[in-house]
């Protein structure tokens, strides 16, 4: 089989493929035209983040069966086009976890002992030891925001330094915290008030951009030290600069900047910062792991084996996929709704299939729902292959049942999502030519196509509420495409669901939330 490698991967990966008698072409300087004119010869393509694997390429890639992405994200790969053609896309999300955790710790230690400045000092042939007195980590409280793969590794390693580790991650069940001996913080503000060191390990999402901001620095202990080895922008750099210059924060260790790769942050000018140019994953071992993992995954996928890090759903035939697509779209979009409303740890999900849904293989439905559920809160792409494992690792139990009779719809799926403090319930159905619809949310009957930008509002059932929302959105130049108003038989507030032509900015959402008669409002992005 022929494999083309267009971007640099570790030699170990190439050697592995050659040892399996694969015919490997390594060419890092192909022009786009050369790539397009030669891709039809290859069964697999291995890339990093630069090669665009898109419709244009697929149109020429008549033999392509597997695309390997050496690294984590898959932004440069059009997944839908690959899936439609039965091309498997694989990546290597775990290969750099240890390196990133160790770099976090290296930064924390360098900062607490002023190592970069002391190093510079002595190399300029000076000897004034009084300038660099540091602090110990032992006995200090480390606050971790985001207890995923890297956050967990940092937590367990820093416990061996004698640190008390506390963490804030609302999407993780309490038992994981207990097992790790990490104290769970219910609110971010609790973590801010208790920590001597704060380290962020969340993905960069709408919710986490600026999660540490000017307001956060009003709550921290004076003299706290902060670390960002996750993504630039999770800590607001201007607010951090102010907090450092005002002496609220004693030091900051940063591997990732908002405007990288342009070193323009004001943080670069401060003595109290230790900054590296995004080196978290840059170790020989991580690069070797990435190269080897992508090679193994591509080889196994070419051999038709089940691949742990497949990103798309090629195990269904194109015909099956075509048939299942509307169901999967519905379930995935239903999954996306939950964490945009509730920021908590899901414990149990109960699927009840009705009518037409009961005659199908429901495994992909569960996967599609979990994929949507976790996509908005995890850094790793949640895929049809790893979705079940992710749910299992998070302690989520799944139950499924089938009901042959339906009340209002020919086919529908009802999903109950249980967390520690509540149960959220929604029902979806396929209308007409299999158009996905949400038909009920928490006992409110609705009729909504889950699509694009949406608004969900709980309001008092009193005159003028529709006008209030319409006016406010109009004043902010936001066009309403559809609007649903629903009254529950048992609950007092009314529920409004709207689809709008563009995203609703946070300040407009706050204005809505402040209107008389509005109880709660959320933006939902499908
Ligand atoms: P992960 O997906 O395994 O874990 C992320 C955790 O964040 C999850 O447990 C999730 O529940 C939690 N989370 C999501 N939203 C949250 C919120 N609002 N508040 C609190 N917790 C929240 O990701 P990971 O592999 O551990 O990666 C963590 C970060 O490190 C990512 O931003 C990733 O891009 C970054 N990273 C950086 C480097 C580097 O070179 N510096 C290398 C690898 C990864």
Coordinates of C-alpha atoms and ligand atoms in Angstrom, one line a residue:
X1 CA 0.0 0.0 0.0
X2 CA 1.2 3.5 -0.8
X3 CA 1.5 6.2 1.9
X4 CA 2.4 9.9 1.3
X5 CA 3.8 11.9 4.2
X6 CA 3.6 15.7 3.5
X7 CA 4.7 17.1 6.8
X8 CA 7.5 16.4 9.3
X9 CA 6.9 13.4 11.5
X10 CA 9.4 11.5 13.7
X11 CA 11.7 9.0 11.8
X12 CA 10.4 6.2 14.1
X13 CA 7.0 6.5 12.5
X14 CA 8.4 6.3 9.0
X15 CA 10.6 3.4 10.0
X16 CA 7.6 1.5 11.5
X17 CA 5.6 1.9 8.2
X18 CA 8.5 0.7 6.1
X19 CA 9.0 -2.3 8.4
X20 CA 5.4 -3.2 7.7
X21 CA 6.3 -3.2 3.9
X22 CA 4.4 -0.1 3.3
X23 CA 5.5 1.9 0.3
X24 CA 6.2 5.3 1.9
X25 CA 6.9 8.6 0.1
X26 CA 8.1 11.4 2.3
X27 CA 8.0 14.8 0.6
X28 CA 7.8 17.9 2.7
X29 CA 8.1 20.3 -0.2
X30 CA 5.3 19.3 -2.5
X31 CA 3.4 22.3 -4.0
X32 CA -0.4 22.2 -3.8
X33 CA -0.6 21.4 -7.6
X34 CA 1.9 18.5 -7.2
X35 CA -0.1 17.2 -4.3
X36 CA -3.3 17.3 -6.2
X37 CA -1.9 15.7 -9.3
X38 CA -0.2 12.8 -7.4
X39 CA -2.7 12.0 -4.5
X40 CA -4.6 9.5 -6.6
X41 CA -1.6 7.1 -6.3
X42 CA -1.9 6.9 -2.5
X43 CA -3.9 4.8 -0.1
X44 CA -3.1 7.0 2.9
X45 CA -1.9 10.5 3.6
X46 CA -0.1 11.7 6.7
X47 CA -0.1 15.4 7.5
X48 CA 0.3 17.8 10.5
X49 CA -1.6 21.1 10.6
X50 CA -0.6 22.8 7.3
X51 CA -1.8 20.5 4.5
X52 CA -5.4 21.3 3.7
X53 CA -7.3 18.0 3.3
X54 CA -10.5 19.3 1.8
X55 CA -13.0 18.8 -1.0
X56 CA -10.5 19.9 -3.6
X57 CA -8.1 17.2 -2.5
X58 CA -10.8 14.5 -2.1
X59 CA -11.9 15.2 -5.7
X60 CA -8.5 14.0 -6.8
X61 CA -7.9 11.3 -4.1
X62 CA -9.6 8.4 -5.8
X63 CA -7.7 5.8 -3.8
X64 CA -7.5 7.5 -0.5
X65 CA -8.6 5.3 2.4
X66 CA -7.0 6.9 5.5
X67 CA -5.8 10.3 6.6
X68 CA -3.4 10.5 9.6
X69 CA -3.1 13.8 11.4
X70 CA 0.0 13.9 13.5
X71 CA -1.2 15.9 16.5
X72 CA -4.4 16.8 18.2
X73 CA -6.7 19.2 16.3
X74 CA -8.2 18.4 13.0
X75 CA -8.9 21.9 11.8
X76 CA -7.2 21.4 8.5
X77 CA -9.2 18.3 7.6
X78 CA -12.8 18.4 6.3
X79 CA -14.3 15.5 8.2
X80 CA -17.7 15.4 6.5
X81 CA -16.2 15.0 3.1
X82 CA -13.9 12.2 4.4
X83 CA -16.7 10.4 6.1
X84 CA -18.9 10.6 3.0
X85 CA -16.2 8.9 1.0
X86 CA -15.5 6.3 3.6
X87 CA -12.0 7.8 4.4
X88 CA -10.9 7.2 7.9
X89 CA -9.3 10.1 9.7
X90 CA -7.1 9.4 12.7
X91 CA -5.1 11.6 15.1
X92 CA -2.9 11.4 18.1
X93 CA -4.6 13.2 21.0
X94 CA -2.7 11.6 23.9
X95 CA 0.8 11.7 22.6
X96 CA 1.9 14.9 24.3
X97 CA 0.0 14.8 27.6
X98 CA 3.0 13.9 29.7
X99 CA 5.2 16.6 28.1
X100 CA 2.6 19.3 28.6
X101 CA 2.1 18.2 32.3
X102 CA 5.9 18.2 32.9
X103 CA 6.3 21.6 31.2
X104 CA 3.6 23.0 33.5
X105 CA 5.6 21.8 36.5
X106 CA 8.9 23.1 35.0
X107 CA 7.3 26.5 34.7
X108 CA 5.9 26.4 38.2
X109 CA 9.3 25.5 39.7
X110 CA 11.2 28.1 37.5
X111 CA 8.8 30.8 38.6
X112 CA 8.9 29.9 42.3
X113 CA 12.7 29.8 42.4
X114 CA 13.3 32.7 39.9
X115 CA 15.5 30.4 37.9
X116 CA 15.4 32.2 34.5
X117 CA 16.4 35.6 36.1
X118 CA 19.0 34.0 38.3
X119 CA 20.5 32.2 35.3
X120 CA 20.7 35.4 33.3
X121 CA 22.3 37.1 36.3
X122 CA 25.1 34.7 36.8
X123 CA 25.8 34.4 33.1
X124 CA 26.3 38.2 33.0
X125 CA 29.1 37.4 35.6
X126 CA 27.3 38.8 38.6
X127 CA 26.8 37.2 42.1
X128 CA 24.0 38.8 44.2
X129 CA 22.1 35.9 45.8
X130 CA 19.8 38.3 47.7
X131 CA 17.8 39.1 44.5
X132 CA 16.4 35.6 43.9
X133 CA 15.0 34.3 47.2
X134 CA 12.2 31.9 46.2
X135 CA 9.2 30.1 47.8
X136 CA 8.7 26.4 48.4
X137 CA 5.8 24.4 46.9
X138 CA 5.5 22.1 49.9
X139 CA 2.4 22.9 52.0
X140 CA 1.0 25.3 49.4
X141 CA -2.4 25.0 47.8
X142 CA -2.4 24.3 44.1
X143 CA -5.7 25.2 42.4
X144 CA -6.2 23.4 39.1
X145 CA -8.9 24.6 36.7
X146 CA -9.8 21.7 34.3
X147 CA -9.1 18.2 35.7
X148 CA -8.8 16.4 32.3
X149 CA -5.8 14.5 31.1
X150 CA -3.1 17.2 31.8
X151 CA -4.8 18.7 34.8
X152 CA -4.9 15.2 36.4
X153 CA -1.2 14.5 35.7
X154 CA -0.2 17.8 37.2
X155 CA -2.4 17.2 40.2
X156 CA -0.9 13.7 41.1
X157 CA 2.6 14.8 40.4
X158 CA 2.3 18.0 42.6
X159 CA 0.8 15.9 45.5
X160 CA 4.3 14.2 45.7
X161 CA 5.7 17.7 46.2
X162 CA 3.6 18.0 49.3
X163 CA 1.1 20.4 47.8
X164 CA -2.6 20.4 48.7
X165 CA -4.4 20.1 45.4
X166 CA -7.9 21.5 44.9
X167 CA -9.6 21.7 41.5
X168 CA -12.6 23.2 39.7
X169 CA -14.1 21.2 36.9
X170 CA -17.9 21.1 36.9
X171 CA -18.0 18.5 34.2
X172 CA -16.3 15.8 36.3
X173 CA -18.1 13.7 38.9
X174 CA -17.1 14.0 42.6
X175 CA -15.9 10.4 42.8
X176 CA -13.0 11.2 40.4
X177 CA -11.9 14.0 42.8
X178 CA -12.1 11.6 45.7
X179 CA -10.1 8.9 44.0
X180 CA -7.3 11.4 43.2
X181 CA -7.4 12.9 46.7
X182 CA -8.1 16.3 45.1
X183 CA -10.6 18.6 46.9
X184 CA -13.5 19.5 44.6
X185 CA -14.4 23.2 44.4
X186 CA -18.0 23.7 43.5
X187 CA -17.4 27.3 42.4
X188 CA -14.4 28.8 40.7
X189 CA -14.5 31.7 43.2
X190 CA -13.7 29.1 46.0
X191 CA -10.6 27.9 44.2
X192 CA -9.5 31.5 43.6
X193 CA -9.8 32.4 47.2
X194 CA -7.9 29.3 48.5
X195 CA -5.0 28.8 46.0
X196 CA -1.4 29.8 46.4
X197 CA -0.7 28.6 42.8
X198 CA -3.4 28.5 40.1
X199 CA -2.9 26.4 36.9
X200 CA -5.4 26.4 34.0
X201 CA -5.9 23.2 32.0
X202 CA -9.2 23.7 30.2
X203 CA -9.7 23.8 26.4
X204 CA -10.2 27.2 24.9
X205 CA -13.9 27.5 24.6
X206 CA -16.5 30.3 24.7
X207 CA -16.9 29.6 28.4
X208 CA -13.1 29.5 29.2
X209 CA -11.8 32.5 27.3
X210 CA -10.9 35.0 30.0
X211 CA -12.1 32.5 32.8
X212 CA -9.4 34.2 34.9
X213 CA -10.0 38.0 34.4
X214 CA -10.0 41.3 36.3
X215 CA -12.9 40.2 38.6
X216 CA -11.0 36.9 39.4
X217 CA -8.0 38.9 40.6
X218 CA -10.3 40.6 43.1
X219 CA -10.9 37.2 44.7
X220 CA -7.4 35.7 44.8
X221 CA -5.0 35.5 47.8
X222 CA -2.5 38.4 47.6
X223 CA 0.8 36.9 46.3
X224 CA -0.8 34.1 44.3
X225 CA 1.2 32.7 41.4
X226 CA -0.5 31.6 38.1
X227 CA 0.4 29.2 35.3
X228 CA -1.0 29.0 31.8
X229 CA 0.3 26.0 29.8
X230 CA -3.1 25.4 28.1
X231 CA -4.1 28.0 25.5
X232 CA -3.5 31.8 25.1
X233 CA -6.4 33.9 26.2
X234 CA -7.8 31.6 29.0
X235 CA -6.2 34.0 31.4
X236 CA -6.9 37.6 30.4
X237 CA -3.4 39.0 29.7
X238 CA -4.3 42.7 30.4
X239 CA -5.9 41.8 33.7
X240 CA -2.9 39.6 34.6
X241 CA -0.5 42.4 33.7
X242 CA -2.4 44.8 36.1
X243 CA -2.5 42.2 38.9
X244 CA 1.2 41.6 38.6
X245 CA 2.1 45.3 38.5
X246 CA -0.2 46.0 41.5
X247 CA 1.5 43.2 43.5
X248 CA -1.7 41.1 43.7
X249 CA -0.1 38.3 41.7
X250 CA 3.5 37.5 42.7
X251 CA 4.4 35.7 39.5
X252 CA 3.1 34.2 36.3
X253 CA 4.4 31.4 34.2
X254 CA 3.1 31.3 30.7
X255 CA 3.7 28.9 27.8
X256 CA 0.9 30.2 25.6
X257 CA 0.0 33.8 24.5
X258 CA -3.2 35.2 23.0
X259 CA -1.4 36.7 20.0
X260 CA 1.2 34.0 19.4
X261 CA 3.3 33.6 17.4
X262 CA 3.8 37.3 17.7
X263 CA 5.6 38.1 20.9
X264 CA 3.8 41.4 21.6
X265 CA 2.2 40.8 25.0
X266 CA 3.0 43.4 27.8
X267 CA 3.7 40.4 30.0
X268 CA 7.0 40.0 28.2
X269 CA 8.3 43.2 29.8
X270 CA 7.8 42.1 33.4
X271 CA 10.4 40.6 35.7
X272 CA 7.8 38.6 37.5
X273 CA 6.9 36.5 34.5
X274 CA 8.5 33.4 33.1
X275 CA 7.5 32.9 29.5
X276 CA 8.2 30.1 27.0
X277 CA 7.2 30.1 23.3
X278 CA 4.5 27.3 23.3
X279 CA 6.9 24.5 24.2
X280 CA 4.5 22.3 26.2
X281 CA 4.4 19.5 23.6
X282 CA 7.9 20.1 22.4
X283 CA 9.9 17.2 23.6
X284 CA 11.7 14.5 21.7
X285 CA 9.5 11.9 23.4
X286 CA 6.2 13.7 22.5
X287 CA 7.3 14.1 18.9
X288 CA 8.4 10.5 18.8
X289 CA 5.1 9.4 20.3
X290 CA 3.2 11.5 17.8
X291 CA 5.1 10.1 14.8
X292 CA 4.8 6.5 16.0
X293 CA 1.2 6.8 17.0
X294 CA 0.1 8.3 13.7
X295 CA 2.0 5.6 11.8
X296 CA 0.5 2.8 13.9
X297 CA -3.0 4.2 13.5
X298 CA -2.7 4.7 9.8
X299 CA -1.4 1.2 9.3
X300 CA -4.1 -0.4 11.4
X301 CA -6.8 1.6 9.7
X302 CA -5.4 0.5 6.3
X303 CA -5.6 -3.1 7.5
X304 CA -9.3 -2.6 8.4
X305 CA -8.7 -2.8 12.2
X306 CA -10.6 -0.8 14.8
X307 CA -8.6 2.3 15.5
X308 CA -8.7 3.9 18.9
X309 CA -8.3 7.5 17.7
X310 CA -10.4 7.5 14.5
X311 CA -12.1 10.9 14.3
X312 CA -15.0 10.1 12.0
X313 CA -17.5 7.3 11.6
X314 CA -16.4 5.2 8.7
X315 CA -17.4 1.9 10.2
X316 CA -20.8 2.3 8.6
X317 CA -21.0 1.8 4.8
X318 CA -21.8 4.9 2.8
X319 CA -25.4 3.6 2.2
X320 CA -25.9 3.0 5.9
X321 CA -24.4 6.3 6.8
X322 CA -26.7 8.1 4.3
X323 CA -29.6 6.4 6.0
X324 CA -28.5 7.1 9.5
X325 CA -27.4 10.7 8.9
X326 CA -30.6 12.5 10.0
X327 CA -30.9 10.4 13.2
X328 CA -27.2 11.1 14.0
X329 CA -27.6 14.8 13.3
X330 CA -30.6 15.0 15.6
X331 CA -28.9 13.1 18.4
X332 CA -25.6 15.0 18.2
X333 CA -27.5 18.4 18.3
X334 CA -29.5 17.3 21.3
X335 CA -26.3 16.4 23.0
X336 CA -24.8 19.8 22.3
X337 CA -27.7 21.5 24.1
X338 CA -27.1 20.2 27.6
X339 CA -23.7 21.7 28.6
X340 CA -24.7 25.1 27.1
X341 CA -27.4 25.2 29.7
X342 CA -26.0 23.2 32.7
X343 CA -22.4 23.2 33.8
X344 CA -22.3 20.1 35.8
X345 CA -21.2 16.4 35.8
X346 CA -23.6 14.1 34.0
X347 CA -24.1 10.9 35.9
X348 CA -26.7 8.9 34.0
X349 CA -28.4 9.2 30.6
X350 CA -31.6 7.4 29.8
X351 CA -32.6 7.0 26.1
X352 CA -36.2 6.0 25.3
X353 CA -36.8 5.2 21.7
X354 CA -40.2 5.3 20.2
X355 CA -41.7 4.3 16.8
X356 CA -39.3 4.1 13.9
X357 CA -36.3 4.6 16.3
X358 CA -36.9 1.3 17.9
X359 CA -36.2 -0.7 14.7
X360 CA -32.7 0.7 14.3
X361 CA -29.3 -0.1 15.7
X362 CA -29.2 2.4 18.5
X363 CA -25.5 2.2 19.3
X364 CA -24.6 5.0 17.0
X365 CA -27.4 7.2 18.5
X366 CA -25.8 7.0 21.9
X367 CA -22.4 7.8 20.5
X368 CA -23.8 10.7 18.5
X369 CA -25.4 12.1 21.7
X370 CA -22.3 11.7 23.8
X371 CA -20.2 13.3 21.0
X372 CA -22.4 16.4 21.1
X373 CA -22.5 16.4 24.9
X374 CA -18.7 16.5 25.4
X375 CA -17.6 18.3 22.3
X376 CA -18.1 21.7 23.9
X377 CA -16.1 21.0 27.1
X378 CA -13.2 18.8 26.0
X379 CA -10.0 19.6 24.2
X380 CA -9.7 16.3 22.4
X381 CA -12.1 15.8 19.5
X382 CA -14.9 13.6 20.7
X383 CA -15.6 11.0 18.1
X384 CA -17.9 8.1 17.4
X385 CA -15.0 5.9 18.3
X386 CA -13.9 7.4 21.6
X387 CA -17.3 8.8 22.8
X388 CA -18.2 5.7 24.8
X389 CA -14.8 5.5 26.5
X390 CA -15.0 9.2 27.4
X391 CA -18.4 8.7 29.0
X392 CA -17.2 5.6 30.8
X393 CA -14.1 7.5 32.1
X394 CA -16.4 10.2 33.4
X395 CA -18.5 7.6 35.2
X396 CA -21.6 8.2 33.1
X397 CA -24.0 5.2 33.0
X398 CA -26.3 4.7 30.0
X399 CA -29.7 3.1 29.9
X400 CA -31.8 2.5 26.8
X401 CA -35.4 1.3 26.4
X402 CA -37.8 1.0 23.5
X403 CA -41.5 1.8 23.5
X404 CA -43.4 0.6 20.5
X405 CA -46.4 3.0 20.7
X406 CA -46.0 6.7 20.2
X407 CA -48.3 9.5 21.3
X408 CA -47.7 12.4 19.0
X409 CA -45.0 11.4 16.6
X410 CA -44.2 8.5 14.3
X411 CA -40.8 8.3 15.7
X412 CA -39.0 10.0 18.5
X413 CA -36.2 9.7 21.1
X414 CA -36.6 11.0 24.7
X415 CA -33.4 11.6 26.6
X416 CA -33.2 12.2 30.3
X417 CA -29.9 13.5 31.6
X418 CA -29.3 13.0 35.3
X419 CA -26.7 14.9 37.3
X420 CA -26.2 15.1 41.1
X421 CA -28.8 17.9 41.6
X422 CA -31.2 17.7 38.7
X423 CA -32.7 15.9 35.8
X424 CA -33.0 17.6 32.4
X425 CA -35.2 16.0 29.8
X426 CA -35.7 16.5 26.1
X427 CA -37.4 14.7 23.2
X428 CA -36.4 14.9 19.5
X429 CA -38.1 13.6 16.4
X430 CA -37.6 13.5 12.6
X431 CA -40.2 15.3 10.6
X432 CA -41.1 15.1 6.9
X433 CA -38.0 14.3 4.9
X434 CA -36.2 13.5 8.1
X435 CA -35.7 17.0 9.4
X436 CA -34.4 17.1 13.0
X437 CA -36.7 18.7 15.5
X438 CA -36.8 19.2 19.3
X439 CA -40.3 18.5 20.3
X440 CA -40.1 18.9 24.1
X441 CA -37.7 20.3 26.7
X442 CA -38.4 19.7 30.4
X443 CA -42.1 19.0 29.7
X444 CA -42.5 22.1 27.6
X445 CA -43.9 21.1 24.2
X446 CA -41.8 22.9 21.5
X447 CA -41.3 22.6 17.8
X448 CA -37.8 23.7 16.9
X449 CA -35.2 22.8 14.3
X450 CA -31.9 22.7 16.3
X451 CA -29.7 24.7 14.0
X452 CA -27.3 27.7 13.9
X453 CA -27.6 30.3 16.7
X454 CA -30.4 29.9 19.2
X455 CA -31.8 31.5 22.3
X456 CA -33.6 29.8 25.1
X457 CA -35.5 32.0 27.5
X458 CA -37.6 31.2 30.7
X459 CA -40.0 34.0 31.4
X460 CA -43.1 34.9 33.4
X461 CA -46.2 34.1 31.5
X462 CA -47.4 37.7 31.2
X463 CA -48.3 40.0 28.3
X464 CA -45.6 41.8 26.4
X465 CA -42.8 39.3 26.8
X466 CA -42.6 38.5 23.1
X467 CA -42.5 42.2 22.3
X468 CA -39.8 42.8 24.8
X469 CA -37.5 40.2 23.3
X470 CA -38.3 41.1 19.7
X471 CA -37.6 44.8 20.4
X472 CA -34.4 44.2 22.2
X473 CA -33.0 41.9 19.5
X474 CA -34.2 44.3 16.8
X475 CA -32.4 47.2 18.5
X476 CA -29.2 45.1 18.4
X477 CA -29.7 44.3 14.7
X478 CA -30.4 40.6 15.4
X479 CA -32.9 39.1 13.1
X480 CA -35.3 36.4 14.5
X481 CA -35.8 33.5 12.1
X482 CA -38.2 31.4 14.2
X483 CA -39.8 31.8 17.5
X484 CA -41.6 29.2 19.7
X485 CA -43.5 30.1 22.9
X486 CA -44.5 27.2 25.1
X487 CA -46.4 26.8 28.3
X488 CA -46.0 23.8 30.5
X489 CA -49.0 22.0 32.0
X490 CA -47.3 21.8 35.4
X491 CA -44.7 24.5 35.5
X492 CA -45.4 28.2 35.9
X493 CA -42.8 30.1 33.7
X494 CA -43.1 30.0 29.9
X495 CA -40.4 28.9 27.6
X496 CA -39.3 30.8 24.5
X497 CA -37.1 29.2 21.9
X498 CA -35.7 31.3 19.1
X499 CA -33.4 30.8 16.2
X500 CA -31.6 33.9 15.1
X501 CA -29.5 34.9 12.1
X502 CA -26.3 35.7 13.9
X503 CA -24.7 34.9 17.3
X504 CA -26.2 36.8 20.3
X505 CA -23.3 38.7 22.0
X506 CA -22.8 38.3 25.7
X507 CA -23.8 41.9 26.4
X508 CA -27.1 41.4 24.6
X509 CA -27.7 38.2 26.5
X510 CA -27.1 40.2 29.8
X511 CA -29.6 42.8 28.6
X512 CA -32.2 40.1 28.0
X513 CA -31.5 38.5 31.4
X514 CA -32.1 41.9 33.0
X515 CA -35.5 42.5 31.5
X516 CA -38.5 42.5 33.8
X517 CA -40.3 39.1 33.6
X518 CA -37.3 37.2 32.2
X519 CA -36.1 34.5 34.6
X520 CA -33.2 32.9 32.7
X521 CA -31.7 33.1 29.3
X522 CA -29.1 31.0 27.4
X523 CA -27.5 31.2 24.0
X524 CA -27.2 27.9 22.2
X525 CA -24.9 27.2 19.3
X526 CA -25.5 24.2 17.2
Ligands
LIG1 P1 -8.9 17.5 28.3 O1 -10.0 17.6 27.3 O2 -8.4 16.1 28.6 O3 -9.4 18.2 29.6 C1 -10.0 19.4 29.7 C2 -10.8 19.5 31.0 O4 -11.3 20.8 31.1 C3 -12.0 18.6 31.0 O5 -11.9 17.7 32.1 C4 -13.2 19.5 31.0 O6 -14.3 19.0 31.8 C5 -12.6 20.7 31.7 N1 -13.3 22.0 31.4 C6 -14.0 22.3 30.3 N2 -14.6 23.5 30.5 C7 -14.3 23.9 31.8 C8 -14.7 25.0 32.6 N3 -15.4 26.0 32.1 N4 -14.2 25.1 33.8 C9 -13.5 24.1 34.4 N5 -13.1 23.0 33.7 C10 -13.5 22.9 32.4 O7 -7.7 18.4 27.8 P2 -6.1 18.2 28.0 O8 -5.6 17.3 27.0 O9 -5.9 18.0 29.5 O10 -5.6 19.7 27.6 C11 -5.8 20.8 28.5 C12 -5.3 22.1 27.8 O11 -3.9 22.0 27.5 C13 -6.0 22.3 26.5 O12 -6.2 23.7 26.3 C14 -4.9 21.9 25.4 O13 -5.1 22.6 24.2 C15 -3.6 22.4 26.2 N6 -2.4 21.8 25.7 C16 -1.3 22.7 25.6 C17 -0.1 22.2 25.2 C18 1.1 23.1 25.1 O14 1.9 22.9 24.2 N7 1.2 24.1 26.0 C19 0.0 20.8 24.9 C20 -1.1 20.0 25.0 C21 -2.3 20.5 25.4

